Amino acid sequence: MDTFFLSHGSPTLSIDESLPARPFLKSWRSKVLQVAPRAILVVSAHWETASPAVNVIDGPNDTIHDFYGFPKPMYQLRYPAPGAPKLAKRVRELLQNAGFSHVKEDKTRGLDHGAWVPLMLMYPEADIPVCQLSLQTEKGATHHYNMGKALAPLRDEGVLIIGSGSATHNLSIALLDDGPIEKWALDFNTWLKESLINRRHDDLNNYEEKAPDARMAHPSPEHLYPLHVALGAAGENAKAELIHHSWTERTLSYASYRFTTSE
C-alpha cells in the first residue's frame, strides 16, 4: 500500500463544488487507488498532543466540527466511519517498539475535519474503519518522519496511511481576489516538490532552515508534519509523485503527493 499526503485546505472543501480539489478526491477510487484498504490511518493537522495518541473507538466515529463561522450546512455533515480499535492498538505497538514510549489511547475522540472532509469525498459510503494518530508540534519534523518509519509495516497489512495537512498554510494573509499566486507561496511550494521528487529527505526534515519562505508558508508546523509521517512510512528511498495541484486564495496550495516504496 502506498502512502499519501493530502492538502485538505479549507473546510469548505466539504461543500464548495468550485474547488478543484473536490473532483480530484471524488475520483480517488477510480483514478488513484483502486484497491480498497482494510483500514485507514489518518495523521491530521488538527490533532495535537504532547505525546503520540491514537483514538481507540468501538462503533462509529463521531464527526468533529472543529471550525467556526462557516455555513450552517457544514455543521450538519456527518461521517460515521467505523472506528479501528485493532489498528489503533497495532499503531501503539509499532510506535512503542520503535522507542516512542508514551503512546496514549483516546477512547472518546472522533474524526476532525482534517480526516472526515477528504474521506467523505474519497470513500463516501463511510464503510472503511478509520483511526487517527496525533501530532506533537513541539518535537520537530524528524520526530514525525521517524514516527512514519515505525509505521511502515502497516503498508503490508492493507492499511492506507494518509497525512492530511496543507502544502502551504498561512491563513492570516490569505487573499480572496483573483490576482496571481503570491511569490513566497510559489517558492515554498516549488521547493517542496523538488525536494520530494529528488528524495532530499534531510532537507525536508530541516525545512525551516532549508526552504525559502518557510515561516511565511507555515507560521506553525502542524499542517506540514503529516507529510513527514507519510513520507517516513514509505521508506528512505520513497518515490514521490505529485497527484494533484491547485490553488485558492492566492496562497493556499492543495498540492498532494503519493509515496511509493522503492527498494
mmCIF file of C-alpha atoms in Angstrom:
data_model
loop_
_atom_site.group_PDB
_atom_site.id
_atom_site.type_symbol
_atom_site.label_atom_id
_atom_site.label_comp_id
_atom_site.label_asym_id
_atom_site.label_seq_id
_atom_site.Cartn_x
_atom_site.Cartn_y
_atom_site.Cartn_z
ATOM 1 C CA MET A 1 0.000 0.000 0.000
ATOM 2 C CA ASP A 2 1.420 3.401 -0.970
ATOM 3 C CA THR A 3 1.217 6.294 1.479
ATOM 4 C CA PHE A 4 -0.209 9.743 0.749
ATOM 5 C CA PHE A 5 -0.056 13.385 1.761
ATOM 6 C CA LEU A 6 -3.269 15.282 1.027
ATOM 7 C CA SER A 7 -3.668 19.042 1.242
ATOM 8 C CA HIS A 8 -7.179 19.454 2.626
ATOM 9 C CA GLY A 9 -7.145 23.260 2.520
ATOM 10 C CA SER A 10 -10.292 24.963 3.761
ATOM 11 C CA PRO A 11 -13.150 23.083 5.497
ATOM 12 C CA THR A 12 -15.376 24.432 2.707
ATOM 13 C CA LEU A 13 -13.917 21.619 0.617
ATOM 14 C CA SER A 14 -16.808 19.657 2.120
ATOM 15 C CA ILE A 15 -19.467 21.633 0.225
ATOM 16 C CA ASP A 16 -17.864 24.011 -2.301
ATOM 17 C CA GLU A 17 -18.190 22.476 -5.766
ATOM 18 C CA SER A 18 -15.938 25.161 -7.267
ATOM 19 C CA LEU A 19 -12.797 23.903 -5.511
ATOM 20 C CA PRO A 20 -10.589 21.899 -7.926
ATOM 21 C CA ALA A 21 -9.525 19.506 -5.168
ATOM 22 C CA ARG A 22 -13.085 18.149 -4.881
ATOM 23 C CA PRO A 23 -13.177 16.266 -8.222
ATOM 24 C CA PHE A 24 -9.646 15.002 -7.529
ATOM 25 C CA LEU A 25 -10.733 13.447 -4.236
ATOM 26 C CA LYS A 26 -14.042 12.206 -5.624
ATOM 27 C CA SER A 27 -12.147 10.331 -8.362
ATOM 28 C CA TRP A 28 -9.891 8.669 -5.776
ATOM 29 C CA ARG A 29 -11.123 5.099 -6.175
ATOM 30 C CA SER A 30 -11.250 5.219 -9.969
ATOM 31 C CA LYS A 31 -8.026 7.099 -10.720
ATOM 32 C CA VAL A 32 -5.705 6.990 -7.706
ATOM 33 C CA LEU A 33 -6.177 3.893 -5.553
ATOM 34 C CA GLN A 34 -8.390 1.181 -6.971
ATOM 35 C CA VAL A 35 -7.633 -1.344 -4.204
ATOM 36 C CA ALA A 36 -9.817 -0.868 -1.128
ATOM 37 C CA PRO A 37 -7.768 -0.600 2.073
ATOM 38 C CA ARG A 38 -8.543 -2.815 5.051
ATOM 39 C CA ALA A 39 -8.418 0.255 7.290
ATOM 40 C CA ILE A 40 -7.250 3.869 7.156
ATOM 41 C CA LEU A 41 -4.829 5.669 9.460
ATOM 42 C CA VAL A 42 -5.055 9.456 9.258
ATOM 43 C CA VAL A 43 -2.465 11.829 10.692
ATOM 44 C CA SER A 44 -4.265 15.168 10.680
ATOM 45 C CA ALA A 45 -3.031 18.703 11.255
ATOM 46 C CA HIS A 46 -5.940 19.175 13.643
ATOM 47 C CA TRP A 47 -4.992 16.817 16.458
ATOM 48 C CA GLU A 48 -2.020 17.926 18.543
ATOM 49 C CA THR A 49 -0.928 16.291 21.795
ATOM 50 C CA ALA A 50 2.196 16.357 23.979
ATOM 51 C CA SER A 51 2.942 12.694 23.194
ATOM 52 C CA PRO A 52 1.552 10.401 20.476
ATOM 53 C CA ALA A 53 -2.074 9.365 20.874
ATOM 54 C CA VAL A 54 -4.440 7.140 18.905
ATOM 55 C CA ASN A 55 -8.212 7.136 19.026
ATOM 56 C CA VAL A 56 -9.495 3.696 20.025
ATOM 57 C CA ILE A 57 -13.138 3.705 19.006
ATOM 58 C CA ASP A 58 -15.588 0.783 19.098
ATOM 59 C CA GLY A 59 -18.529 1.579 16.847
ATOM 60 C CA PRO A 60 -18.865 4.626 14.587
ATOM 61 C CA ASN A 61 -16.538 7.603 14.904
ATOM 62 C CA ASP A 62 -18.084 10.905 15.933
ATOM 63 C CA THR A 63 -17.762 13.775 13.440
ATOM 64 C CA ILE A 64 -15.927 16.727 14.990
ATOM 65 C CA HIS A 65 -16.898 20.137 13.556
ATOM 66 C CA ASP A 66 -13.723 21.900 14.660
ATOM 67 C CA PHE A 67 -14.198 25.133 12.673
ATOM 68 C CA TYR A 68 -16.084 28.356 13.268
ATOM 69 C CA GLY A 69 -18.097 30.873 11.265
ATOM 70 C CA PHE A 70 -18.823 28.652 8.271
ATOM 71 C CA PRO A 71 -22.173 27.980 6.527
ATOM 72 C CA LYS A 72 -24.696 26.056 8.624
ATOM 73 C CA PRO A 73 -24.908 23.026 6.262
ATOM 74 C CA MET A 74 -21.278 22.205 7.082
ATOM 75 C CA TYR A 75 -22.202 21.582 10.718
ATOM 76 C CA GLN A 76 -24.883 19.118 9.662
ATOM 77 C CA LEU A 77 -22.469 16.865 7.792
ATOM 78 C CA ARG A 78 -21.669 13.501 9.363
ATOM 79 C CA TYR A 79 -19.062 10.875 8.506
ATOM 80 C CA PRO A 80 -19.814 7.878 10.763
ATOM 81 C CA ALA A 81 -16.987 5.624 9.608
ATOM 82 C CA PRO A 82 -16.401 2.724 11.985
ATOM 83 C CA GLY A 83 -13.539 3.026 14.420
ATOM 84 C CA ALA A 84 -10.481 0.810 14.021
ATOM 85 C CA PRO A 85 -9.542 -0.301 17.550
ATOM 86 C CA LYS A 86 -7.333 -3.187 16.370
ATOM 87 C CA LEU A 87 -5.418 -0.813 14.096
ATOM 88 C CA ALA A 88 -5.102 1.708 16.910
ATOM 89 C CA LYS A 89 -3.529 -0.886 19.187
ATOM 90 C CA ARG A 90 -1.229 -2.010 16.354
ATOM 91 C CA VAL A 91 -0.114 1.610 15.826
ATOM 92 C CA ARG A 92 0.583 1.911 19.525
ATOM 93 C CA GLU A 93 2.578 -1.318 19.473
ATOM 94 C CA LEU A 94 4.698 -0.272 16.491
ATOM 95 C CA LEU A 95 5.468 3.143 17.967
ATOM 96 C CA GLN A 96 6.395 1.706 21.341
ATOM 97 C CA ASN A 97 8.651 -0.895 19.724
ATOM 98 C CA ALA A 98 10.417 1.958 17.909
ATOM 99 C CA GLY A 99 11.130 3.827 21.125
ATOM 100 C CA PHE A 100 8.079 6.095 21.406
ATOM 101 C CA SER A 101 7.471 5.040 24.982
ATOM 102 C CA HIS A 102 4.451 7.176 25.859
ATOM 103 C CA VAL A 103 1.639 6.430 23.406
ATOM 104 C CA LYS A 104 -1.808 7.180 24.766
ATOM 105 C CA GLU A 105 -5.195 5.735 23.865
ATOM 106 C CA ASP A 106 -8.106 8.151 23.492
ATOM 107 C CA LYS A 107 -11.392 6.259 23.706
ATOM 108 C CA THR A 108 -13.727 9.197 23.088
ATOM 109 C CA ARG A 109 -12.295 11.345 20.273
ATOM 110 C CA GLY A 110 -13.857 11.077 16.816
ATOM 111 C CA LEU A 111 -12.627 12.362 13.451
ATOM 112 C CA ASP A 112 -11.640 16.011 12.979
ATOM 113 C CA HIS A 113 -12.188 17.809 9.693
ATOM 114 C CA GLY A 114 -8.668 17.047 8.514
ATOM 115 C CA ALA A 115 -9.811 13.426 8.396
ATOM 116 C CA TRP A 116 -13.510 13.403 7.566
ATOM 117 C CA VAL A 117 -13.608 16.185 4.958
ATOM 118 C CA PRO A 118 -11.302 14.429 2.463
ATOM 119 C CA LEU A 119 -12.559 10.961 3.404
ATOM 120 C CA MET A 120 -16.199 11.835 2.759
ATOM 121 C CA LEU A 121 -15.212 12.628 -0.828
ATOM 122 C CA MET A 122 -12.844 9.664 -1.238
ATOM 123 C CA TYR A 123 -14.946 6.994 0.478
ATOM 124 C CA PRO A 124 -18.480 8.446 0.735
ATOM 125 C CA GLU A 125 -20.020 5.191 1.991
ATOM 126 C CA ALA A 126 -18.068 5.627 5.269
ATOM 127 C CA ASP A 127 -17.665 1.844 5.471
ATOM 128 C CA ILE A 128 -13.879 1.563 5.959
ATOM 129 C CA PRO A 129 -12.588 1.607 9.568
ATOM 130 C CA VAL A 130 -10.650 4.786 10.401
ATOM 131 C CA CYS A 131 -8.149 5.558 13.147
ATOM 132 C CA GLN A 132 -6.348 8.836 13.864
ATOM 133 C CA LEU A 133 -2.838 9.456 15.188
ATOM 134 C CA SER A 134 -1.923 12.795 16.752
ATOM 135 C CA LEU A 135 0.941 15.227 16.078
ATOM 136 C CA GLN A 136 3.478 16.644 18.522
ATOM 137 C CA THR A 137 4.179 20.104 17.161
ATOM 138 C CA GLU A 138 6.902 20.845 19.707
ATOM 139 C CA LYS A 139 9.046 17.901 18.605
ATOM 140 C CA GLY A 140 10.082 18.770 15.045
ATOM 141 C CA ALA A 141 9.930 17.259 11.584
ATOM 142 C CA THR A 142 12.425 14.451 12.215
ATOM 143 C CA HIS A 143 10.294 13.181 15.108
ATOM 144 C CA HIS A 144 7.338 12.837 12.746
ATOM 145 C CA TYR A 145 9.444 11.295 9.976
ATOM 146 C CA ASN A 146 10.633 8.675 12.478
ATOM 147 C CA MET A 147 7.054 8.030 13.571
ATOM 148 C CA GLY A 148 6.289 7.278 9.943
ATOM 149 C CA LYS A 149 9.259 4.904 9.694
ATOM 150 C CA ALA A 150 7.932 2.996 12.691
ATOM 151 C CA LEU A 151 4.545 2.614 10.977
ATOM 152 C CA ALA A 152 5.935 1.229 7.706
ATOM 153 C CA PRO A 153 4.807 -2.378 8.415
ATOM 154 C CA LEU A 154 1.192 -1.222 8.171
ATOM 155 C CA ARG A 155 1.586 -0.866 4.402
ATOM 156 C CA ASP A 156 1.919 -4.659 4.100
ATOM 157 C CA GLU A 157 -1.129 -5.135 6.318
ATOM 158 C CA GLY A 158 -3.580 -3.405 3.986
ATOM 159 C CA VAL A 159 -3.622 -0.109 5.884
ATOM 160 C CA LEU A 160 -3.812 3.168 3.968
ATOM 161 C CA ILE A 161 -1.683 5.826 5.702
ATOM 162 C CA ILE A 162 -2.761 9.393 4.952
ATOM 163 C CA GLY A 163 -1.090 12.568 6.156
ATOM 164 C CA SER A 164 -3.684 15.354 5.932
ATOM 165 C CA GLY A 165 -2.468 18.957 6.052
ATOM 166 C CA SER A 166 -1.597 21.653 3.505
ATOM 167 C CA ALA A 167 1.464 22.268 1.371
ATOM 168 C CA THR A 168 1.236 25.952 2.336
ATOM 169 C CA HIS A 169 -0.844 27.260 5.212
ATOM 170 C CA ASN A 170 -0.837 30.898 6.273
ATOM 171 C CA LEU A 171 -4.471 31.840 6.662
ATOM 172 C CA SER A 172 -3.620 35.189 8.254
ATOM 173 C CA ILE A 173 -2.695 36.590 4.843
ATOM 174 C CA ALA A 174 -4.969 34.611 2.535
ATOM 175 C CA LEU A 175 -6.159 36.829 -0.323
ATOM 176 C CA LEU A 176 -9.673 36.496 -1.690
ATOM 177 C CA ASP A 177 -9.231 38.292 -5.016
ATOM 178 C CA ASP A 178 -8.272 36.681 -8.310
ATOM 179 C CA GLY A 179 -4.735 38.019 -8.564
ATOM 180 C CA PRO A 180 -1.563 35.971 -9.098
ATOM 181 C CA ILE A 181 -0.261 33.460 -6.586
ATOM 182 C CA GLU A 182 1.981 35.120 -4.011
ATOM 183 C CA LYS A 183 5.699 34.625 -4.734
ATOM 184 C CA TRP A 184 6.522 33.277 -1.281
ATOM 185 C CA ALA A 185 3.849 30.600 -1.649
ATOM 186 C CA LEU A 186 5.062 29.640 -5.119
ATOM 187 C CA ASP A 187 8.683 29.478 -3.985
ATOM 188 C CA PHE A 188 7.975 27.258 -0.993
ATOM 189 C CA ASN A 189 5.615 25.028 -2.967
ATOM 190 C CA THR A 190 8.219 24.576 -5.712
ATOM 191 C CA TRP A 191 10.966 23.811 -3.185
ATOM 192 C CA LEU A 192 8.732 21.230 -1.519
ATOM 193 C CA LYS A 193 8.001 19.485 -4.815
ATOM 194 C CA GLU A 194 11.646 19.451 -5.923
ATOM 195 C CA SER A 195 12.830 18.187 -2.545
ATOM 196 C CA LEU A 196 10.313 15.352 -2.596
ATOM 197 C CA ILE A 197 10.947 14.357 -6.191
ATOM 198 C CA ASN A 198 14.727 14.380 -5.642
ATOM 199 C CA ARG A 199 14.442 12.481 -2.345
ATOM 200 C CA ARG A 200 16.102 15.188 -0.271
ATOM 201 C CA HIS A 201 14.646 13.877 2.960
ATOM 202 C CA ASP A 202 17.253 15.509 5.184
ATOM 203 C CA ASP A 203 16.350 18.886 3.694
ATOM 204 C CA LEU A 204 12.665 18.169 4.249
ATOM 205 C CA ASN A 205 13.337 17.266 7.873
ATOM 206 C CA ASN A 206 15.123 20.612 8.234
ATOM 207 C CA TYR A 207 12.739 22.610 6.078
ATOM 208 C CA GLU A 208 12.680 25.615 8.421
ATOM 209 C CA GLU A 209 16.348 26.247 7.614
ATOM 210 C CA LYS A 210 16.459 24.885 4.051
ATOM 211 C CA ALA A 211 13.232 26.062 2.420
ATOM 212 C CA PRO A 212 12.611 29.566 1.066
ATOM 213 C CA ASP A 213 9.947 31.490 2.988
ATOM 214 C CA ALA A 214 9.365 28.554 5.340
ATOM 215 C CA ARG A 215 7.933 30.749 8.107
ATOM 216 C CA MET A 216 5.620 32.526 5.689
ATOM 217 C CA ALA A 217 4.354 29.257 4.236
ATOM 218 C CA HIS A 218 3.958 27.657 7.670
ATOM 219 C CA PRO A 219 3.891 30.090 10.609
ATOM 220 C CA SER A 220 3.216 26.973 12.681
ATOM 221 C CA PRO A 221 4.209 23.480 11.541
ATOM 222 C CA GLU A 222 1.114 21.374 12.134
ATOM 223 C CA HIS A 223 -0.071 21.395 8.501
ATOM 224 C CA LEU A 224 3.280 20.128 7.185
ATOM 225 C CA TYR A 225 4.176 17.456 9.734
ATOM 226 C CA PRO A 226 1.567 14.998 8.376
ATOM 227 C CA LEU A 227 3.671 14.932 5.196
ATOM 228 C CA HIS A 228 6.721 13.835 7.193
ATOM 229 C CA VAL A 229 4.795 10.923 8.716
ATOM 230 C CA ALA A 230 3.518 9.724 5.335
ATOM 231 C CA LEU A 231 6.956 10.120 3.772
ATOM 232 C CA GLY A 232 8.715 8.291 6.600
ATOM 233 C CA ALA A 233 6.274 5.396 6.319
ATOM 234 C CA ALA A 234 7.239 4.907 2.668
ATOM 235 C CA GLY A 235 10.945 4.499 3.452
ATOM 236 C CA GLU A 236 14.235 6.259 2.769
ATOM 237 C CA ASN A 237 14.085 5.563 -0.975
ATOM 238 C CA ALA A 238 10.449 6.542 -1.384
ATOM 239 C CA LYS A 239 9.433 7.781 -4.814
ATOM 240 C CA ALA A 240 7.247 10.891 -4.629
ATOM 241 C CA GLU A 241 4.603 11.709 -7.233
ATOM 242 C CA LEU A 242 2.553 14.904 -7.375
ATOM 243 C CA ILE A 243 -1.009 13.652 -7.874
ATOM 244 C CA HIS A 244 -2.916 16.928 -7.569
ATOM 245 C CA HIS A 245 -2.116 20.611 -7.568
ATOM 246 C CA SER A 246 -4.384 23.636 -7.323
ATOM 247 C CA TRP A 247 -4.523 26.963 -5.502
ATOM 248 C CA THR A 248 -7.111 29.029 -3.686
ATOM 249 C CA GLU A 249 -6.921 32.455 -2.056
ATOM 250 C CA ARG A 250 -3.621 33.169 -3.879
ATOM 251 C CA THR A 251 -1.655 31.488 -1.076
ATOM 252 C CA LEU A 252 -3.197 28.115 -0.214
ATOM 253 C CA SER A 253 -1.690 25.173 -2.085
ATOM 254 C CA TYR A 254 -3.632 21.936 -2.433
ATOM 255 C CA ALA A 255 -0.550 20.021 -3.648
ATOM 256 C CA SER A 256 -0.973 16.339 -2.800
ATOM 257 C CA TYR A 257 1.540 13.519 -3.114
ATOM 258 C CA ARG A 258 1.781 9.764 -3.433
ATOM 259 C CA PHE A 259 4.774 7.993 -1.891
ATOM 260 C CA THR A 260 5.763 4.626 -3.349
ATOM 261 C CA THR A 261 8.325 2.450 -1.624
ATOM 262 C CA SER A 262 11.418 1.892 -3.765
ATOM 263 C CA GLU A 263 13.971 -0.718 -2.745
#
